[in-house]
CSV table of C-alpha atoms in Angstrom, one decimal:
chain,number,residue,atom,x,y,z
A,141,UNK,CA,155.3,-200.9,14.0
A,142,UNK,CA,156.7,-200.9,10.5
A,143,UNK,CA,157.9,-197.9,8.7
A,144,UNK,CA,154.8,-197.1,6.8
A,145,UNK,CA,155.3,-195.7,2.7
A,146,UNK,CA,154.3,-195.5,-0.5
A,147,UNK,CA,156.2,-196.0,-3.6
A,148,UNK,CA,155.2,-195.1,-7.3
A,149,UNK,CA,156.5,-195.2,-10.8
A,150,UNK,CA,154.7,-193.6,-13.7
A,151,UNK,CA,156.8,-195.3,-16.5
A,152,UNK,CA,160.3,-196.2,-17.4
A,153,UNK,CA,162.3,-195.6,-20.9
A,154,UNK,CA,164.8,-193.5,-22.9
A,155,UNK,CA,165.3,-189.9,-21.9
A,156,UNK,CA,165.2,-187.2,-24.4
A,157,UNK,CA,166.7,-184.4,-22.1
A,158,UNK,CA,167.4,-181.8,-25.0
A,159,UNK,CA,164.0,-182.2,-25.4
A,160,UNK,CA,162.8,-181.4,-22.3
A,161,UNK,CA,161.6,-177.4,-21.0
A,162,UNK,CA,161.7,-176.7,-17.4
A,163,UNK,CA,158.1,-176.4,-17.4
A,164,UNK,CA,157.1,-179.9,-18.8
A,165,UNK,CA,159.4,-181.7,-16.0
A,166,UNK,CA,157.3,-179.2,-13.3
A,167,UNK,CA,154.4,-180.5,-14.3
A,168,UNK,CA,155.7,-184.6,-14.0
A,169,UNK,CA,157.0,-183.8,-10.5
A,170,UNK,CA,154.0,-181.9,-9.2
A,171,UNK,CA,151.8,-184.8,-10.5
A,172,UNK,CA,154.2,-187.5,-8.5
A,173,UNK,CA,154.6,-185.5,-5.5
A,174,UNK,CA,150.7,-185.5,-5.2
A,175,UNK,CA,149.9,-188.1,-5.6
A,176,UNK,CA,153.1,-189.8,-3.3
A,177,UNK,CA,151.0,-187.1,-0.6
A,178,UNK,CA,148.0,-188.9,-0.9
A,179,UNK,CA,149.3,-192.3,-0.1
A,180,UNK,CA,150.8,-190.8,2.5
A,181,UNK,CA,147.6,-189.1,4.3
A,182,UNK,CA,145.9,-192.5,3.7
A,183,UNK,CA,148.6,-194.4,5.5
A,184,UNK,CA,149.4,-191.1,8.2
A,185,UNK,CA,145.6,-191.6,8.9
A,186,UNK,CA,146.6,-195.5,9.9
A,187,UNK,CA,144.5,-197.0,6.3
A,188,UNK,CA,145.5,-200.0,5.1
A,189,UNK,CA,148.5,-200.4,2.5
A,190,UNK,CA,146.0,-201.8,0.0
A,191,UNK,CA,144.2,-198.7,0.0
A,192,UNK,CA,146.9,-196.2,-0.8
A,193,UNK,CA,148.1,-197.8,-3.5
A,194,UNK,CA,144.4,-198.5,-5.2
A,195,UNK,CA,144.6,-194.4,-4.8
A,196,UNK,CA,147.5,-194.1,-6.0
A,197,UNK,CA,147.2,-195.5,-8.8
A,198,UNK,CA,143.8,-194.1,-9.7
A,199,UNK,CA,145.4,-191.1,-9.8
A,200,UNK,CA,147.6,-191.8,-11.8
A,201,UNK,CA,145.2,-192.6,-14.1
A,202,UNK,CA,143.5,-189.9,-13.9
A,203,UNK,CA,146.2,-188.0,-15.1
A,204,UNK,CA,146.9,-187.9,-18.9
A,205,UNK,CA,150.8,-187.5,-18.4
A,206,UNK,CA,151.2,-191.3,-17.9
A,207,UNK,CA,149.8,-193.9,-20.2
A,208,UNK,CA,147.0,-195.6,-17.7
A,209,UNK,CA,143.6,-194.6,-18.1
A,210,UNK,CA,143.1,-191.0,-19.7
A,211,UNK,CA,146.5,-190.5,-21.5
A,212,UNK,CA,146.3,-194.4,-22.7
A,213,UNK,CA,148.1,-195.0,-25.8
A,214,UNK,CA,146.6,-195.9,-29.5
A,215,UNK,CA,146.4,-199.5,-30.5
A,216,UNK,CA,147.6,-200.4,-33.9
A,217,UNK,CA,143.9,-200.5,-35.1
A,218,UNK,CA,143.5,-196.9,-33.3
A,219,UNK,CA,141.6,-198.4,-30.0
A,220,UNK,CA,142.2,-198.1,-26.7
A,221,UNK,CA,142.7,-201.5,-24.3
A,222,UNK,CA,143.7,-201.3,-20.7
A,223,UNK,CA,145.1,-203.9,-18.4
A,224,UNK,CA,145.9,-203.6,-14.8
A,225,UNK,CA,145.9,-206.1,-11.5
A,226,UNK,CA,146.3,-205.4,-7.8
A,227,UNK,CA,147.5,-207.7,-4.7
A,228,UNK,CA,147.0,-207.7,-1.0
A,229,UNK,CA,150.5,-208.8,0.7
A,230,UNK,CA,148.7,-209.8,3.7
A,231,UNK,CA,146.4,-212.7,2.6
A,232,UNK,CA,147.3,-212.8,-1.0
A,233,UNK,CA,144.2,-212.3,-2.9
A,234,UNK,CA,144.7,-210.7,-6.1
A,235,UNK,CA,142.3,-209.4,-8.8
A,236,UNK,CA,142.8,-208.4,-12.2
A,237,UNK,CA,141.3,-207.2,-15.4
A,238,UNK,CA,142.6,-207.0,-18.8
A,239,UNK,CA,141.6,-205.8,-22.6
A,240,UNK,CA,139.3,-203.6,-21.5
A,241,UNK,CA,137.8,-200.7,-23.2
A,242,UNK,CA,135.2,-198.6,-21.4
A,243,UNK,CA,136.4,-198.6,-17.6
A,244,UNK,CA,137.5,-195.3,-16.4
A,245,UNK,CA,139.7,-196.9,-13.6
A,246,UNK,CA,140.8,-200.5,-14.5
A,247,UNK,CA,142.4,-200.7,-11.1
A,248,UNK,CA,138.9,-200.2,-9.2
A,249,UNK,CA,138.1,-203.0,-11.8
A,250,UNK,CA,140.8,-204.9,-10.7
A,251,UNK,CA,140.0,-204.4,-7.0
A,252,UNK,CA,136.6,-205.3,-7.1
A,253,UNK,CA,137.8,-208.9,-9.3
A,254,UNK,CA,139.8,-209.2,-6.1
A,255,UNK,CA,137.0,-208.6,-3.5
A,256,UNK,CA,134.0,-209.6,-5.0
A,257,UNK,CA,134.8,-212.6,-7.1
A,258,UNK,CA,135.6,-216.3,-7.1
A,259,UNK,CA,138.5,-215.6,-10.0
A,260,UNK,CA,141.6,-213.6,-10.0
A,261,UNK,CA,141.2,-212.1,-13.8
A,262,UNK,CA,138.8,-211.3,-16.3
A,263,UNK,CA,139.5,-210.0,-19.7
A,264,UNK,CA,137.5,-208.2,-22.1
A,265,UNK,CA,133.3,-208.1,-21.9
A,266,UNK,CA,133.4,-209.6,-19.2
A,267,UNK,CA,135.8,-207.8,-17.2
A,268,UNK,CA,133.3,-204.9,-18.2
A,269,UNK,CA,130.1,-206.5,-17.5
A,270,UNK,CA,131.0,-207.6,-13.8
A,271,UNK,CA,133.0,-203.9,-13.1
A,272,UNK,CA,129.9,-202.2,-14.6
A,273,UNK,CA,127.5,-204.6,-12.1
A,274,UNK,CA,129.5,-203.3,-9.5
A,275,UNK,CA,129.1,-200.1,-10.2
A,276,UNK,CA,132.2,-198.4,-11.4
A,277,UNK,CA,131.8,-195.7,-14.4
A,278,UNK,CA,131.7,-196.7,-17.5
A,279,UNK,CA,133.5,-194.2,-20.2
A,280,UNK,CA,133.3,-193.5,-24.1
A,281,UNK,CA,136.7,-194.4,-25.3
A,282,UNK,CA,137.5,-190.9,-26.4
A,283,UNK,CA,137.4,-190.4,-23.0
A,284,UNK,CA,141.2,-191.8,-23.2
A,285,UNK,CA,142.3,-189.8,-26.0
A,286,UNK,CA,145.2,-186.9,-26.0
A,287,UNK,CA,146.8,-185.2,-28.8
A,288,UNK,CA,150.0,-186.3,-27.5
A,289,UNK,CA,149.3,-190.2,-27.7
A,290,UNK,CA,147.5,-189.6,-30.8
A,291,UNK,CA,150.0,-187.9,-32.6
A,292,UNK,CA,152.5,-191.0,-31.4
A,293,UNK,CA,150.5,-193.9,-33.3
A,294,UNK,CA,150.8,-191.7,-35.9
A,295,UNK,CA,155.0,-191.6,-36.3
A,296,UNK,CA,154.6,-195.2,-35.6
A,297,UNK,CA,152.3,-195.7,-38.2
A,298,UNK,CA,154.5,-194.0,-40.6
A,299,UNK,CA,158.1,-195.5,-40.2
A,300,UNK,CA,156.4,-198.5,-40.1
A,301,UNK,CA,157.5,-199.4,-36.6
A,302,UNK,CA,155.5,-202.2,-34.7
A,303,UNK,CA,154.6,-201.7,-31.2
A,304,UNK,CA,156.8,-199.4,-30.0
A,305,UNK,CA,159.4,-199.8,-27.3
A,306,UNK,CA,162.5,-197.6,-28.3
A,307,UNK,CA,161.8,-195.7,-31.0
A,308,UNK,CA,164.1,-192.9,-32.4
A,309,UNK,CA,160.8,-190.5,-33.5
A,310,UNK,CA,161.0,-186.7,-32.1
A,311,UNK,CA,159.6,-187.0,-28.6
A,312,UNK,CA,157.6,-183.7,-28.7
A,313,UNK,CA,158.6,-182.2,-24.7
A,314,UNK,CA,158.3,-185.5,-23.2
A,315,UNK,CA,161.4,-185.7,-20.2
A,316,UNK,CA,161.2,-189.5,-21.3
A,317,UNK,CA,160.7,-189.7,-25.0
A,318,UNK,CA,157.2,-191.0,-25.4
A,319,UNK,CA,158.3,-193.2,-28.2
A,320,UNK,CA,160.9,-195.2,-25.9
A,321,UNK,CA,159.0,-195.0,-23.3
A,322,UNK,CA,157.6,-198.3,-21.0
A,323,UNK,CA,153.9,-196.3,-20.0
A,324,UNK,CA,153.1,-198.8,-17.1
A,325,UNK,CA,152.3,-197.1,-13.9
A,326,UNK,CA,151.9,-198.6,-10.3
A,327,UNK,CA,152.4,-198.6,-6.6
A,328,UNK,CA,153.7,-200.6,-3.8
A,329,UNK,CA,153.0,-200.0,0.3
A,330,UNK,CA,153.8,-200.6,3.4
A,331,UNK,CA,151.3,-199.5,6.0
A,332,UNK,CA,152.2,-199.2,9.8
A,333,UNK,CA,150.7,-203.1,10.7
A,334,UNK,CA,153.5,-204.1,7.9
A,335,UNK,CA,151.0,-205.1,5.7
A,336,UNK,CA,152.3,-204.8,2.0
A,337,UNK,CA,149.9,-204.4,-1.2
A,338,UNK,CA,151.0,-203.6,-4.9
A,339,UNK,CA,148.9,-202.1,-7.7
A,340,UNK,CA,149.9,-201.9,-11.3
A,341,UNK,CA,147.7,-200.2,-14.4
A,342,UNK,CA,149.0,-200.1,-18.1
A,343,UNK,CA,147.0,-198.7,-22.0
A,344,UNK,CA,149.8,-200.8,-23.2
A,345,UNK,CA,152.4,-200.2,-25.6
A,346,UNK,CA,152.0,-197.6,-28.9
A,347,UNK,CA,150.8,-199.5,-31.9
A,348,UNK,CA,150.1,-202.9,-30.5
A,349,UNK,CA,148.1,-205.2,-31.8
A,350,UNK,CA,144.5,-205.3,-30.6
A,351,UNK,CA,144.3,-208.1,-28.3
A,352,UNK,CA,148.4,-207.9,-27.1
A,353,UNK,CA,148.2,-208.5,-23.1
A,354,UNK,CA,151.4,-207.6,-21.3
A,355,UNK,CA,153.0,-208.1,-17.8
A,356,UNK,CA,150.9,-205.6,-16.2
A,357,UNK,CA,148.2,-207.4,-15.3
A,358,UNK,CA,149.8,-211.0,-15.0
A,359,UNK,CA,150.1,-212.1,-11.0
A,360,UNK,CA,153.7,-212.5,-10.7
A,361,UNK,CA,155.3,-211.1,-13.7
A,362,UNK,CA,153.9,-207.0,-13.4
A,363,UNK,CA,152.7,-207.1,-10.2
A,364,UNK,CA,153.0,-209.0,-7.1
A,365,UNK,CA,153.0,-209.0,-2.9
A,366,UNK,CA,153.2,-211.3,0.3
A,367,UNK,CA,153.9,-209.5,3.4
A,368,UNK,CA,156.6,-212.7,3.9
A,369,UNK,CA,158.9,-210.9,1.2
A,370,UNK,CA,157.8,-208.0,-0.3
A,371,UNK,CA,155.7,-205.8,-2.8
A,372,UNK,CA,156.7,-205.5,-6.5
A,373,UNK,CA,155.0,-203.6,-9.4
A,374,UNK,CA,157.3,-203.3,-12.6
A,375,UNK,CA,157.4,-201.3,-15.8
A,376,UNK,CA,158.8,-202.4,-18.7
A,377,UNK,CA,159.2,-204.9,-22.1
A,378,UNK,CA,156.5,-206.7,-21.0
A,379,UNK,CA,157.1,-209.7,-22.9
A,380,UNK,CA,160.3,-210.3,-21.1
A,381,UNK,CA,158.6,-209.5,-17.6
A,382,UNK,CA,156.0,-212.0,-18.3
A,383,UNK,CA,159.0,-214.2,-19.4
A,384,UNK,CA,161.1,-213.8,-16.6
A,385,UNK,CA,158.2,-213.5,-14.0
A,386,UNK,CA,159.9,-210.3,-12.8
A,387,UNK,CA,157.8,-209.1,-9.7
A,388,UNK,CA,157.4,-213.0,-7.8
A,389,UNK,CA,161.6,-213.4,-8.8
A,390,UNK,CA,162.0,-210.7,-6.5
A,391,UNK,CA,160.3,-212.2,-3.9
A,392,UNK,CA,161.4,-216.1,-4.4
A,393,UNK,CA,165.1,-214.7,-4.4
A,394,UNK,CA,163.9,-213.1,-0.9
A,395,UNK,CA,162.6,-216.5,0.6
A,396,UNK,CA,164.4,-219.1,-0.6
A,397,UNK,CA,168.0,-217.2,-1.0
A,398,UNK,CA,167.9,-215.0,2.1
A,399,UNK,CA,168.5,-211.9,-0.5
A,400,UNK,CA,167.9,-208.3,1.0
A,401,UNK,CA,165.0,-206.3,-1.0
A,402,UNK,CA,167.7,-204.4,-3.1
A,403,UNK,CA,170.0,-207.8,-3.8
A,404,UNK,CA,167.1,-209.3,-5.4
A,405,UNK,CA,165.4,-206.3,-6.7
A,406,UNK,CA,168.6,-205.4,-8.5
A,407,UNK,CA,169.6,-209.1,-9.7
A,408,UNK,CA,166.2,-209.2,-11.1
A,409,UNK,CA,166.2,-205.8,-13.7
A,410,UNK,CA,170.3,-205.5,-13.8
A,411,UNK,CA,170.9,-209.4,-14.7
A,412,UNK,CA,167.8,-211.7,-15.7
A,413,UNK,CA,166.0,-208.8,-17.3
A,414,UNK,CA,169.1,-207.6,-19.4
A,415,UNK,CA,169.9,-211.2,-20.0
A,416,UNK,CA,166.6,-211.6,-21.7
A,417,UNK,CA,167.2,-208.6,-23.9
A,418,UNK,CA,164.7,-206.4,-21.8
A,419,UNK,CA,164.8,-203.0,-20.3
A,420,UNK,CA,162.6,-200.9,-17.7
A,421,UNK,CA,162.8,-200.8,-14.2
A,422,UNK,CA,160.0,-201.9,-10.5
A,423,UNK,CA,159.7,-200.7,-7.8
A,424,UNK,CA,159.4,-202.6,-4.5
A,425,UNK,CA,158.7,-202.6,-0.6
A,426,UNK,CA,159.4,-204.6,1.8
A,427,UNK,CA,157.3,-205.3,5.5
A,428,UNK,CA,159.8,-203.4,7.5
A,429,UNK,CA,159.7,-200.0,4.9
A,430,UNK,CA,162.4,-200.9,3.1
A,431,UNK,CA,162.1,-199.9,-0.8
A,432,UNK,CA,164.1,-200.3,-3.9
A,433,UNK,CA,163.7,-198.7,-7.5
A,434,UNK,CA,166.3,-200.4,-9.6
A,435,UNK,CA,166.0,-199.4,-13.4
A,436,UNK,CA,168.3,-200.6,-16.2
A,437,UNK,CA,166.7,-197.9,-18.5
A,438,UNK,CA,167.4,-194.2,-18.8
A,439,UNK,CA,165.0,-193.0,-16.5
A,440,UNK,CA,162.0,-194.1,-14.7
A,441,UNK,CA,159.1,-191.7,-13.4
A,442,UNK,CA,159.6,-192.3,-9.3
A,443,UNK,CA,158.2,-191.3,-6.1
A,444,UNK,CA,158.6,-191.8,-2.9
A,445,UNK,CA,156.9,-190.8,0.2
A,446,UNK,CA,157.7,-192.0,4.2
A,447,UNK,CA,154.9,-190.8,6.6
A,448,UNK,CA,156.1,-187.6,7.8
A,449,UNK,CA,158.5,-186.6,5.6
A,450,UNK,CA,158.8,-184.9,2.1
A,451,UNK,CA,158.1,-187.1,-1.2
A,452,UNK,CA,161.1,-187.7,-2.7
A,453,UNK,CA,161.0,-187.3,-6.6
A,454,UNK,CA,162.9,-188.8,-9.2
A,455,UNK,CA,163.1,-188.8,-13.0
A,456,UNK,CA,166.7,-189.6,-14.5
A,457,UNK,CA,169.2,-191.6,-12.8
C-alpha cells in the first residue's frame, strides 16, 4: 500500500507582503485547505488518484482567486482563452485542450480528450465542439470575468507592458502580486494502489496575445505522470517550461539517473529553469507518497494533504 496524497499549487510569483491584510491570506488558505480535503476524501474513500486531482483542479477553477476558469486573466485583445491537460500515471493516456473560450471546466475538457478520444489535444472550436458533444457546460465568457483581473489588463495596457510576468504595478491585496504572478494551477496524486495522475489548468498570462499557448497544456513540459517515476504539474514562464520540458525532466532524471523525487525536482526549477532565464515552481509525487514543491520564485500557492492528517498550507517560502 502506498502512502496515498494529494498535492496542489494555485500559482507561483513575486510576493507583495506589505500589500497583503490578514484577511485576504485567510481567504487563499481556506480555499487550498478545501480543496487539499477533497482530494483527500476522494482518495480516504480508496478513488483513484486520477480522480482527485480532476477535483482538484475543478475547484480550483471554480474559484476566482486563481487564474483557471472563473478568475482567468484578460488577453491583450480583452478575451478570455484557457488551456489545460491531465495524465493518468498508470497507463499513460493523457488529454488535453487548449485556446478555449466557452468551457466552464477545461480540465473536464481535458479528461474527456483523454477518455473518449483517439487524440491527446484539441485546440480551439474544436476542443469546444467535442467537450460540448460530451456534455460539459458551456459558458458566456463573462462568465470568467473579475474586477480584479480586469483592472490588471488595464495597468498592463497602460505602461505598455506585454504579457506580463513580473511586473512592478500596485498589486491591489494580492499575497502574490497579481502582476508577477505565474496564474497556473494544478494537482498531482498518489492514491493507495500507487497509481499517480497529474492535472494542470491555466487562463494564461495578463495581456497575451490571442492565440499564445503555454506549458500548461503541453504533455511533458506543464504536466506529466508514469507511475514508474512520478507526477509533475508546474507553474511558471511558460515559454521556458515548454523549452526545457520541465515536468518529463523530472521524471527522465528519475529513470535514467537513479535521482530521488526532490534531486530531480529541485535540479529541474533551481538549475535548468534558472539557467534558461525562467522562474516559478511544480509540484510533484512520487508512487510511494513522496512529494516535492521546489520554487525558485518568491512564493508559490501550495497544499498538501496525506490521508488522515491535516492539509498542510503554504504560501511564501
Amino acid at each position: 500500500m502506498s502512502k496515498a496524497v494529494i498535492v496542489i499549487h494555485g500559482g507561483a510569483g513575486a510576493i507583495a507582503r506589505q500589500a497583503m491584510s490578514t484577511e485576504k491570506e485567510q481567504h487563499y488558505r481556506q480555499a487550498l485547505a478545501g480543496i487539499v480535503e477533497r482530494g483527500q476524501a476522494i482518495l480516504a474513500a480508496g478513488g483513484a488518484a486520477l480522480d482527485a486531482v480532476t477535483e482538484a483542479v475543478r475547484l480550483l477553477e471554480e474559484c476566482p482567486l486563481f487564474n483557471a476558469g472563473k478568475g482567468a486573466v484578460f488577453t491583450h485583445q480583452g478575451g478570455h482563452e484557457l488551456d489545460a491537460s491531465i495524465m493518468d500515471g498508470h497507463t499513460l493516456a493523457a488529454g488535453a485542450v487548449c485556446g478555449v473560450t466557452h468551457i466552464r471546466n477545461p480540465i473536464l475538457a481535458a479528461r474527456a480528450v483523454m477518455e473518449h478520444s483517439a487524440h491527446v489535444m484539441f485546440t480551439g472550436d474544436g476542443a469546444e465542439a467535442f467537450a460540448f458533444a460530451r456534455g460539459l457546460e458551456r459558458v458566456e465568457p463573462e462568465f470568467y470575468y473579475t474586477a480584479e483581473r480586469y483592472a490588471q489588463l488595464q495597468r498592463a495596457l497602460a505602461d505598455d507592458a506585454g504579457a506580463i510576468l513580473d511586473h512592478d504595478a500596485p498589486s491591489g491585496g494580492d499575497p502574490l502580486d497579481p502582476d508577477r504572478k505565474f496564474g497556473t494551477v494544478g494537482a498531482v496524486a498518489c492514491d493507495s494502489l500507487g497509481h499517480l495522475a497529474a492535472a494542470t489548468s491555466t487562463g494564461g498570462m495578463t495581456n497575451k496575445q490571442t492565440g499564445r499557448v503555454g506549458d500548461s497544456p503541453i504533455i511533458g513540459a506543464g504536466c506529466y505522470a508514469d507511475n514508474a517515476t512520478a507526477a509533475i504539474s508546474c507553474t511558471g514562464s511558460g515559454e521556458v517550461f515548454m523549452r526545457g520540458v520541465a515536468a518529463y525532466d523530472v521524471s527522465a532524471r528519475m529513470a535514467y539517473g537513479g535521482l530521488s523525487l526532490q534531486e530531480a525536482a529541485g535540479r529541474v526549477i533551481f538549475d535548468k529553469i534558472l539557467a534558461l532565464g525562467g522562474s516559478g515552481g511544480l509540484i510533484a509525487v512520487d508512487a510511494a507518497g513522496n512529494v516535492a514543491l521546489p520554487f525558485n520564485s518568491e512564493g508559490m500557492y501550495r497544499g498538501v494533504g496525506y490521508v488522515g492528517a491535516t492539509p498542510d498550507i503554504g504560501i511564501y517560502r
